[in-house]
Structure formats: C-alpha cells, structure tokens
mmCIF file of C-alpha atoms in Angstrom:
data_model
loop_
_atom_site.group_PDB
_atom_site.id
_atom_site.type_symbol
_atom_site.label_atom_id
_atom_site.label_comp_id
_atom_site.label_asym_id
_atom_site.label_seq_id
_atom_site.Cartn_x
_atom_site.Cartn_y
_atom_site.Cartn_z
ATOM 1 C CA MET A 1 -98.365 16.904 41.419
ATOM 2 C CA MET A 2 -100.713 16.783 44.367
ATOM 3 C CA PHE A 3 -100.758 18.887 47.492
ATOM 4 C CA LEU A 4 -102.965 18.173 50.526
ATOM 5 C CA ALA A 5 -103.588 20.972 52.984
ATOM 6 C CA GLY A 6 -104.394 18.858 56.059
ATOM 7 C CA ARG A 7 -101.593 18.186 58.578
ATOM 8 C CA PRO A 8 -101.753 15.728 61.483
ATOM 9 C CA GLY A 9 -102.314 17.328 64.855
ATOM 10 C CA ALA A 10 -105.003 18.651 67.177
ATOM 11 C CA LEU A 11 -106.627 20.868 64.496
ATOM 12 C CA SER A 12 -106.483 18.349 61.677
ATOM 13 C CA PRO A 13 -110.077 17.080 62.133
ATOM 14 C CA TYR A 14 -111.347 20.604 61.499
ATOM 15 C CA MET A 15 -109.351 21.171 58.357
ATOM 16 C CA GLN A 16 -110.618 20.442 54.867
ATOM 17 C CA ALA A 17 -108.439 18.086 52.820
ATOM 18 C CA THR A 18 -108.140 19.345 49.287
ATOM 19 C CA ALA A 19 -106.430 17.991 46.200
ATOM 20 C CA PHE A 20 -104.986 19.865 43.236
ATOM 21 C CA ALA A 21 -104.066 18.208 39.961
ATOM 22 C CA VAL A 22 -101.409 19.894 37.865
ATOM 23 C CA ALA A 23 -101.085 19.108 34.184
ATOM 24 C CA GLY A 24 -97.758 17.802 33.040
ATOM 25 C CA PRO A 25 -96.087 16.041 30.109
ATOM 26 C CA LEU A 26 -96.936 12.604 31.499
ATOM 27 C CA LYS A 27 -100.100 10.885 30.379
ATOM 28 C CA VAL A 28 -102.317 9.125 32.897
ATOM 29 C CA LEU A 29 -102.723 5.418 32.220
ATOM 30 C CA VAL A 30 -105.335 4.815 34.951
ATOM 31 C CA PRO A 31 -107.322 7.894 36.063
ATOM 32 C CA GLY A 32 -107.700 8.519 39.752
ATOM 33 C CA ILE A 33 -111.092 7.859 41.374
ATOM 34 C CA VAL A 34 -112.639 10.652 43.414
ATOM 35 C CA LEU A 35 -115.216 9.519 45.969
ATOM 36 C CA THR A 36 -117.198 11.524 48.489
ATOM 37 C CA GLY A 37 -119.434 10.326 51.239
ATOM 38 C CA GLU A 38 -121.799 11.676 53.840
ATOM 39 C CA LYS A 39 -120.519 9.579 56.697
ATOM 40 C CA ILE A 40 -116.870 9.215 57.409
ATOM 41 C CA SER A 41 -115.688 6.866 60.106
ATOM 42 C CA LEU A 42 -112.229 7.770 61.326
ATOM 43 C CA ASN A 43 -109.857 5.161 62.646
ATOM 44 C CA PRO A 44 -107.918 6.669 65.580
ATOM 45 C CA LYS A 45 -105.119 4.171 65.055
ATOM 46 C CA LYS A 46 -104.443 5.391 61.528
ATOM 47 C CA HIS A 47 -102.733 8.732 60.895
ATOM 48 C CA PHE A 48 -104.487 11.511 59.032
ATOM 49 C CA LEU A 49 -103.914 12.290 55.399
ATOM 50 C CA CYS A 50 -101.232 14.966 54.938
ATOM 51 C CA HIS A 51 -99.121 16.476 52.179
ATOM 52 C CA GLU A 52 -96.175 14.186 52.995
ATOM 53 C CA SER A 53 -98.117 11.018 52.245
ATOM 54 C CA LEU A 54 -101.212 9.815 50.388
ATOM 55 C CA ILE A 55 -101.551 6.807 52.673
ATOM 56 C CA GLY A 56 -104.034 7.748 55.409
ATOM 57 C CA GLN A 57 -107.532 8.936 56.070
ATOM 58 C CA SER A 58 -109.389 12.188 55.356
ATOM 59 C CA PRO A 59 -110.725 13.905 58.527
ATOM 60 C CA LYS A 60 -113.737 15.439 56.771
ATOM 61 C CA THR A 61 -115.597 14.991 53.578
ATOM 62 C CA GLY A 62 -114.055 16.290 50.431
ATOM 63 C CA PRO A 63 -112.195 15.159 47.333
ATOM 64 C CA ALA A 64 -109.575 12.467 47.895
ATOM 65 C CA VAL A 65 -107.624 10.505 45.342
ATOM 66 C CA THR A 66 -108.324 7.142 46.939
ATOM 67 C CA VAL A 67 -110.452 4.156 46.122
ATOM 68 C CA SER A 68 -111.836 4.384 49.663
ATOM 69 C CA ILE A 69 -111.177 6.640 52.575
ATOM 70 C CA ASN A 70 -108.736 4.243 54.216
ATOM 71 C CA GLY A 71 -107.476 2.639 51.016
ATOM 72 C CA PHE A 72 -104.347 3.115 48.909
ATOM 73 C CA ALA A 73 -104.083 5.235 45.775
ATOM 74 C CA GLY A 74 -101.732 4.736 42.868
ATOM 75 C CA ILE A 75 -101.384 6.225 39.407
ATOM 76 C CA ARG A 76 -99.123 4.884 36.673
ATOM 77 C CA PHE A 77 -97.911 7.069 33.838
ATOM 78 C CA VAL A 78 -96.873 6.051 30.335
ATOM 79 C CA HIS A 79 -93.690 7.921 29.353
ATOM 80 C CA THR A 80 -94.546 8.267 25.691
ATOM 81 C CA ASP A 81 -92.798 11.613 25.314
ATOM 82 C CA ILE A 82 -89.267 10.256 25.937
ATOM 83 C CA ARG A 83 -87.201 9.764 22.789
ATOM 84 C CA ILE A 84 -85.021 6.665 22.578
ATOM 85 C CA PRO A 85 -81.469 7.530 21.388
ATOM 86 C CA ASP A 86 -80.480 6.274 17.975
ATOM 87 C CA PHE A 87 -77.037 4.655 17.976
ATOM 88 C CA SER A 88 -77.087 3.645 14.317
ATOM 89 C CA ASP A 89 -74.218 5.991 13.487
ATOM 90 C CA TYR A 90 -72.012 4.156 15.983
ATOM 91 C CA ARG A 91 -72.883 0.638 14.868
ATOM 92 C CA ARG A 92 -71.255 -1.314 12.090
ATOM 93 C CA PRO A 93 -73.274 -1.777 8.891
ATOM 94 C CA GLU A 94 -73.226 -5.568 9.331
ATOM 95 C CA VAL A 95 -75.330 -5.428 12.511
ATOM 96 C CA LEU A 96 -77.826 -2.694 11.610
ATOM 97 C CA ASP A 97 -80.446 -5.130 10.375
ATOM 98 C CA PRO A 98 -82.387 -6.477 13.414
ATOM 99 C CA ASN A 99 -83.564 -9.483 11.404
ATOM 100 C CA LYS A 100 -80.053 -10.580 10.501
ATOM 101 C CA SER A 101 -77.893 -12.682 12.833
ATOM 102 C CA SER A 102 -74.673 -11.043 13.969
ATOM 103 C CA GLN A 103 -72.898 -14.398 13.800
ATOM 104 C CA GLU A 104 -72.824 -14.199 10.008
ATOM 105 C CA SER A 105 -70.465 -11.175 10.108
ATOM 106 C CA SER A 106 -68.513 -12.106 13.236
ATOM 107 C CA GLU A 107 -65.405 -13.191 11.308
ATOM 108 C CA SER A 108 -65.046 -9.937 9.395
ATOM 109 C CA ARG A 109 -65.724 -7.842 12.494
ATOM 110 C CA ARG A 110 -63.215 -9.868 14.507
ATOM 111 C CA THR A 111 -60.566 -9.359 11.807
ATOM 112 C CA PHE A 112 -61.105 -5.607 11.920
ATOM 113 C CA SER A 113 -60.823 -5.619 15.721
ATOM 114 C CA TYR A 114 -57.564 -7.579 15.552
ATOM 115 C CA LEU A 115 -56.206 -5.158 12.967
ATOM 116 C CA VAL A 116 -57.038 -2.117 15.081
ATOM 117 C CA THR A 117 -55.610 -3.754 18.220
ATOM 118 C CA GLY A 118 -52.389 -4.733 16.437
ATOM 119 C CA ALA A 119 -51.921 -1.270 14.955
ATOM 120 C CA THR A 120 -52.497 0.316 18.354
ATOM 121 C CA ALA A 121 -49.960 -2.035 19.956
ATOM 122 C CA VAL A 122 -47.321 -1.244 17.313
ATOM 123 C CA MET A 123 -47.854 2.482 17.745
ATOM 124 C CA GLY A 124 -47.619 2.121 21.530
ATOM 125 C CA VAL A 125 -44.359 0.174 21.311
ATOM 126 C CA TYR A 126 -42.897 2.722 18.899
ATOM 127 C CA ALA A 127 -43.930 5.601 21.168
ATOM 128 C CA ALA A 128 -42.396 3.852 24.188
ATOM 129 C CA LYS A 129 -39.183 3.184 22.253
ATOM 130 C CA THR A 130 -38.972 6.824 21.183
ATOM 131 C CA ALA A 131 -39.550 8.038 24.740
ATOM 132 C CA VAL A 132 -36.872 5.716 26.144
ATOM 133 C CA THR A 133 -34.404 6.713 23.417
ATOM 134 C CA GLN A 134 -34.952 10.405 24.084
ATOM 135 C CA PHE A 135 -34.585 9.860 27.833
ATOM 136 C CA VAL A 136 -31.352 7.895 27.470
ATOM 137 C CA SER A 137 -29.889 10.343 24.951
ATOM 138 C CA SER A 138 -30.636 13.204 27.342
ATOM 139 C CA MET A 139 -28.265 11.599 29.844
ATOM 140 C CA SER A 140 -25.468 11.149 27.296
ATOM 141 C CA ALA A 141 -22.340 13.225 27.436
ATOM 142 C CA SER A 142 -22.513 16.650 25.844
ATOM 143 C CA ALA A 143 -20.418 17.710 22.857
ATOM 144 C CA ASP A 144 -17.816 19.501 24.952
ATOM 145 C CA VAL A 145 -17.371 16.455 27.162
ATOM 146 C CA LEU A 146 -17.012 14.198 24.142
ATOM 147 C CA ALA A 147 -14.388 16.555 22.752
ATOM 148 C CA LEU A 148 -12.300 16.017 25.893
ATOM 149 C CA SER A 149 -12.675 12.239 25.614
ATOM 150 C CA LYS A 150 -9.961 12.094 22.966
ATOM 151 C CA ILE A 151 -6.356 13.206 23.055
ATOM 152 C CA GLU A 152 -3.991 13.649 20.137
ATOM 153 C CA ILE A 153 -0.293 13.094 20.797
ATOM 154 C CA LYS A 154 2.614 13.990 18.568
ATOM 155 C CA LEU A 155 4.987 11.013 18.649
ATOM 156 C CA SER A 156 8.076 12.870 17.406
ATOM 157 C CA ASP A 157 8.245 14.636 20.787
ATOM 158 C CA ILE A 158 8.986 11.365 22.597
ATOM 159 C CA PRO A 159 12.604 10.211 22.263
ATOM 160 C CA GLU A 160 13.430 6.528 21.835
ATOM 161 C CA GLY A 161 13.668 4.589 25.098
ATOM 162 C CA LYS A 162 11.684 7.218 27.013
ATOM 163 C CA ASN A 163 8.176 7.415 28.442
ATOM 164 C CA MET A 164 5.925 10.468 28.590
ATOM 165 C CA THR A 165 2.855 10.934 30.778
ATOM 166 C CA PHE A 166 -0.299 12.697 29.594
ATOM 167 C CA LYS A 167 -3.594 13.428 31.326
ATOM 168 C CA TRP A 168 -6.537 11.742 29.622
ATOM 169 C CA ARG A 169 -10.050 11.612 31.107
ATOM 170 C CA GLY A 170 -8.634 12.510 34.501
ATOM 171 C CA LYS A 171 -6.149 9.601 34.451
ATOM 172 C CA PRO A 172 -2.420 9.402 33.673
ATOM 173 C CA LEU A 173 -1.635 8.000 30.230
ATOM 174 C CA PHE A 174 1.788 6.414 29.553
ATOM 175 C CA VAL A 175 3.183 6.571 26.007
ATOM 176 C CA ARG A 176 6.470 4.669 25.704
ATOM 177 C CA HIS A 177 8.838 4.760 22.738
ATOM 178 C CA ARG A 178 10.546 1.360 22.890
ATOM 179 C CA THR A 179 13.936 0.450 21.546
ATOM 180 C CA GLU A 180 14.609 -2.568 19.337
ATOM 181 C CA LYS A 181 16.154 -4.368 22.309
ATOM 182 C CA GLU A 182 13.023 -3.841 24.417
ATOM 183 C CA ILE A 183 10.800 -5.014 21.584
ATOM 184 C CA ALA A 184 12.801 -8.238 21.174
ATOM 185 C CA ALA A 185 12.927 -8.872 24.941
ATOM 186 C CA GLU A 186 9.179 -8.512 25.422
ATOM 187 C CA ALA A 187 8.373 -10.647 22.391
ATOM 188 C CA ALA A 188 10.543 -13.471 23.791
ATOM 189 C CA VAL A 189 8.710 -13.697 27.142
ATOM 190 C CA ASN A 190 6.983 -17.037 27.755
ATOM 191 C CA ILE A 191 3.357 -16.092 28.434
ATOM 192 C CA VAL A 192 2.812 -19.290 30.428
ATOM 193 C CA GLU A 193 4.931 -17.785 33.205
ATOM 194 C CA LEU A 194 2.823 -14.621 33.384
ATOM 195 C CA ARG A 195 0.137 -13.998 36.008
ATOM 196 C CA ASP A 196 -2.112 -12.324 33.426
ATOM 197 C CA PRO A 197 -1.037 -14.091 30.186
ATOM 198 C CA GLN A 198 -0.902 -11.752 27.195
ATOM 199 C CA HIS A 199 1.464 -11.729 24.273
ATOM 200 C CA ASP A 200 3.237 -8.482 23.507
ATOM 201 C CA LYS A 201 1.787 -8.339 19.970
ATOM 202 C CA ASP A 202 -1.716 -8.452 21.435
ATOM 203 C CA ARG A 203 -1.077 -5.302 23.472
ATOM 204 C CA VAL A 204 0.411 -3.052 20.795
ATOM 205 C CA ILE A 205 -0.494 -1.949 17.282
ATOM 206 C CA ASN A 206 2.964 -0.642 16.433
ATOM 207 C CA PRO A 207 5.721 -2.522 18.343
ATOM 208 C CA ARG A 208 7.640 0.738 18.783
ATOM 209 C CA TRP A 209 4.897 2.321 20.865
ATOM 210 C CA VAL A 210 3.340 1.062 24.093
ATOM 211 C CA ILE A 211 0.289 3.035 25.262
ATOM 212 C CA VAL A 212 -1.214 2.096 28.644
ATOM 213 C CA LEU A 213 -3.106 3.739 31.500
ATOM 214 C CA GLY A 214 -0.794 4.695 34.364
ATOM 215 C CA VAL A 215 -3.041 3.202 37.031
ATOM 216 C CA CYS A 216 -1.821 0.239 39.072
ATOM 217 C CA THR A 217 -4.305 -2.648 38.949
ATOM 218 C CA HIS A 218 -3.743 -3.355 42.640
ATOM 219 C CA LEU A 219 -5.140 -0.288 44.427
ATOM 220 C CA GLY A 220 -5.082 2.412 41.751
ATOM 221 C CA CYS A 221 -1.721 4.002 42.487
ATOM 222 C CA VAL A 222 0.394 5.645 39.777
ATOM 223 C CA PRO A 223 3.473 3.582 38.857
ATOM 224 C CA ILE A 224 6.880 5.046 38.004
ATOM 225 C CA ALA A 225 8.034 4.631 34.397
ATOM 226 C CA ASN A 226 11.440 3.176 33.427
ATOM 227 C CA ALA A 227 11.810 1.549 36.838
ATOM 228 C CA GLY A 228 11.403 -1.824 38.526
ATOM 229 C CA ASP A 229 13.023 -5.244 38.138
ATOM 230 C CA PHE A 230 11.879 -5.633 34.551
ATOM 231 C CA GLY A 231 12.668 -2.176 33.186
ATOM 232 C CA GLY A 232 9.087 -1.187 32.627
ATOM 233 C CA TYR A 233 6.978 0.325 35.399
ATOM 234 C CA TYR A 234 7.156 0.105 39.172
ATOM 235 C CA CYS A 235 4.508 0.948 41.772
ATOM 236 C CA PRO A 236 6.286 1.997 44.985
ATOM 237 C CA CYS A 237 3.134 1.829 47.077
ATOM 238 C CA HIS A 238 2.936 -1.968 47.282
ATOM 239 C CA GLY A 239 5.826 -3.166 45.108
ATOM 240 C CA SER A 240 4.177 -4.179 41.831
ATOM 241 C CA HIS A 241 6.623 -4.593 38.900
ATOM 242 C CA TYR A 242 5.570 -4.339 35.254
ATOM 243 C CA ASP A 243 7.639 -4.998 32.147
ATOM 244 C CA ALA A 244 8.059 -2.722 29.100
ATOM 245 C CA SER A 245 4.797 -4.056 27.701
ATOM 246 C CA GLY A 246 2.835 -3.112 30.849
ATOM 247 C CA ARG A 247 2.385 -6.738 31.975
ATOM 248 C CA ILE A 248 2.500 -7.599 35.686
ATOM 249 C CA ARG A 249 5.586 -9.643 36.517
ATOM 250 C CA LYS A 250 5.986 -9.316 40.283
ATOM 251 C CA GLY A 251 4.047 -7.950 43.274
ATOM 252 C CA PRO A 252 0.416 -7.961 44.416
ATOM 253 C CA ALA A 253 -1.184 -6.481 41.298
ATOM 254 C CA PRO A 254 -3.468 -9.104 39.712
ATOM 255 C CA LEU A 255 -3.751 -7.742 36.158
ATOM 256 C CA ASN A 256 -1.708 -6.047 33.468
ATOM 257 C CA LEU A 257 -1.925 -2.278 32.919
ATOM 258 C CA GLU A 258 -5.006 -1.381 30.887
ATOM 259 C CA VAL A 259 -4.558 -0.637 27.193
ATOM 260 C CA PRO A 260 -7.020 2.057 25.976
ATOM 261 C CA TYR A 261 -8.368 2.299 22.467
ATOM 262 C CA TYR A 262 -6.086 4.288 20.179
ATOM 263 C CA ASP A 263 -5.362 4.762 16.508
ATOM 264 C CA PHE A 264 -2.535 6.102 14.326
ATOM 265 C CA PRO A 265 -3.881 8.607 11.761
ATOM 266 C CA ASP A 266 -0.326 8.945 10.413
ATOM 267 C CA ASP A 267 3.200 7.871 11.374
ATOM 268 C CA ASP A 268 3.759 10.860 13.661
ATOM 269 C CA THR A 269 0.377 11.075 15.440
ATOM 270 C CA VAL A 270 -1.656 8.871 17.740
ATOM 271 C CA VAL A 271 -5.235 9.582 18.851
ATOM 272 C CA VAL A 272 -6.327 7.963 22.101
ATOM 273 C CA GLY A 273 -10.067 7.523 22.771
#
C-alpha cells in the first residue's frame, strides 16, 4: 500500500512527496525503482502526483516509485499464498487420474447418470400421484354423508298394487308393488313403439317391485303415482304419462324415469344406493 502526501493545488509545489511501503502477504515479482535527481523539470500541462493516482509528476525531489519523474509505475505480485481448492472428494474415481482419458469411462458414468435420473423421475411421479390422491380424497364425501347415501326399505309395508314415496338424497323415490296383471301388461309392450325403448325386464330386478326416481325427465317436476293414461305415473305440470314400469308413453318428457342402483339383501328388504 502506498500513500503520497502531495495534493494538487496552489501549495503542491512546496510539499514533499513521500512514499511508504507496507509489507503484506503478496510477494513482489518486479521491485519498484526509486530514482532521485537534482534537477526536476515540471510540465505544467501534467497534473501533480497525489495519493489518488501514481500517474503524474513529483513537484520536488524525493523518493518516487517511478521509472522517471513523468513515467508510469507498475508492480505485479505473484499470489503464491492462495490455496487452490481440492475437489477430489466430489469427483468420480474414474476421472481422478489426469493422465487418463475420461472417454474410457464415459459409458459407465452415463449409465449411472441415467439410473439416478430414472430413479428421481419415478420418485417424483409417485410423490405427485400421492399428493393428487390425498387432495382428491380430501374432497370426497365424509362418513356421515355416505351413511345418508343409502336407504333401507321394508317391502312388507307396501301393499300390492300401491306405490310409496321415500326421500333419498333429497329426491323423491317411488317404490311400487306391482300386481300380476301389471307385470304381464308391461312385459307385453312392444318396445319399438316407445320413445325411449327399454324392456320391462331391463328396468327391474324382481318383477314385483319397480323402483324409480320420482323426478320427471322433462323439467324435473314430481309425477303423481297410480295416475295417467297408462296406470303408472302422471306429471300434471306438462302432461307427461308414464306406465307402471316408469317408461314415458305420452307427453313432452324425452326419457324414462331414472332407475337408481338397488339390491335385495333378503325377500323383505331393499337397499337403494
């Protein structure tokens, strides 16, 4: 480090330029040259030597780290005290030898890279699948809601030829106990003449019982049971007529009444849902 006391200005010609050398960890490659002279010719067009710069001229005689008074000075240092990091612990054994070509072990190193990449991809896909599954399951219905999704009906409470209405999932549910005459009449219907062709045996599990949702397929009204031109269901809102199998026979409704999923655990019980 070098500090020069002279500053440019009116008093700078009367000030002595001095230089201080401070020892440091850097080693000098080329030592500075200190020259003194009896006569010093100052160039008025060139600024005086100051502590901000070593490029200039000395106003009076004294030590100066320059080749000449108006010349340039430069010192290069060899940084022999800096340790180069050793990355041997992070390198693969196949490429530690500087005299050995890395192309000889490229196949084995590439195989290892592919293996690591593939394993990482599989783990990422599995983690994404687990996250999506957990997110979707969190939006599923709770246990109490699932408990209300099913309804158990005792069939012995429904007399033959009658229909009973139950509330299931916020909708009316029709359970009809058909007579033998109704069963025979619905089985004899020509499905070609129907708007929404369905055979009666495809809509019932037990021919004695017809279970349908009491929601008209036209605009969602609730039909009346044991009414209409075909003895099944009738929607008074817009005049849709359904037969005893819940099939549309007349009126604006485009489809048959919906048949929910149900099962008979025994001869006297049906579970819907």
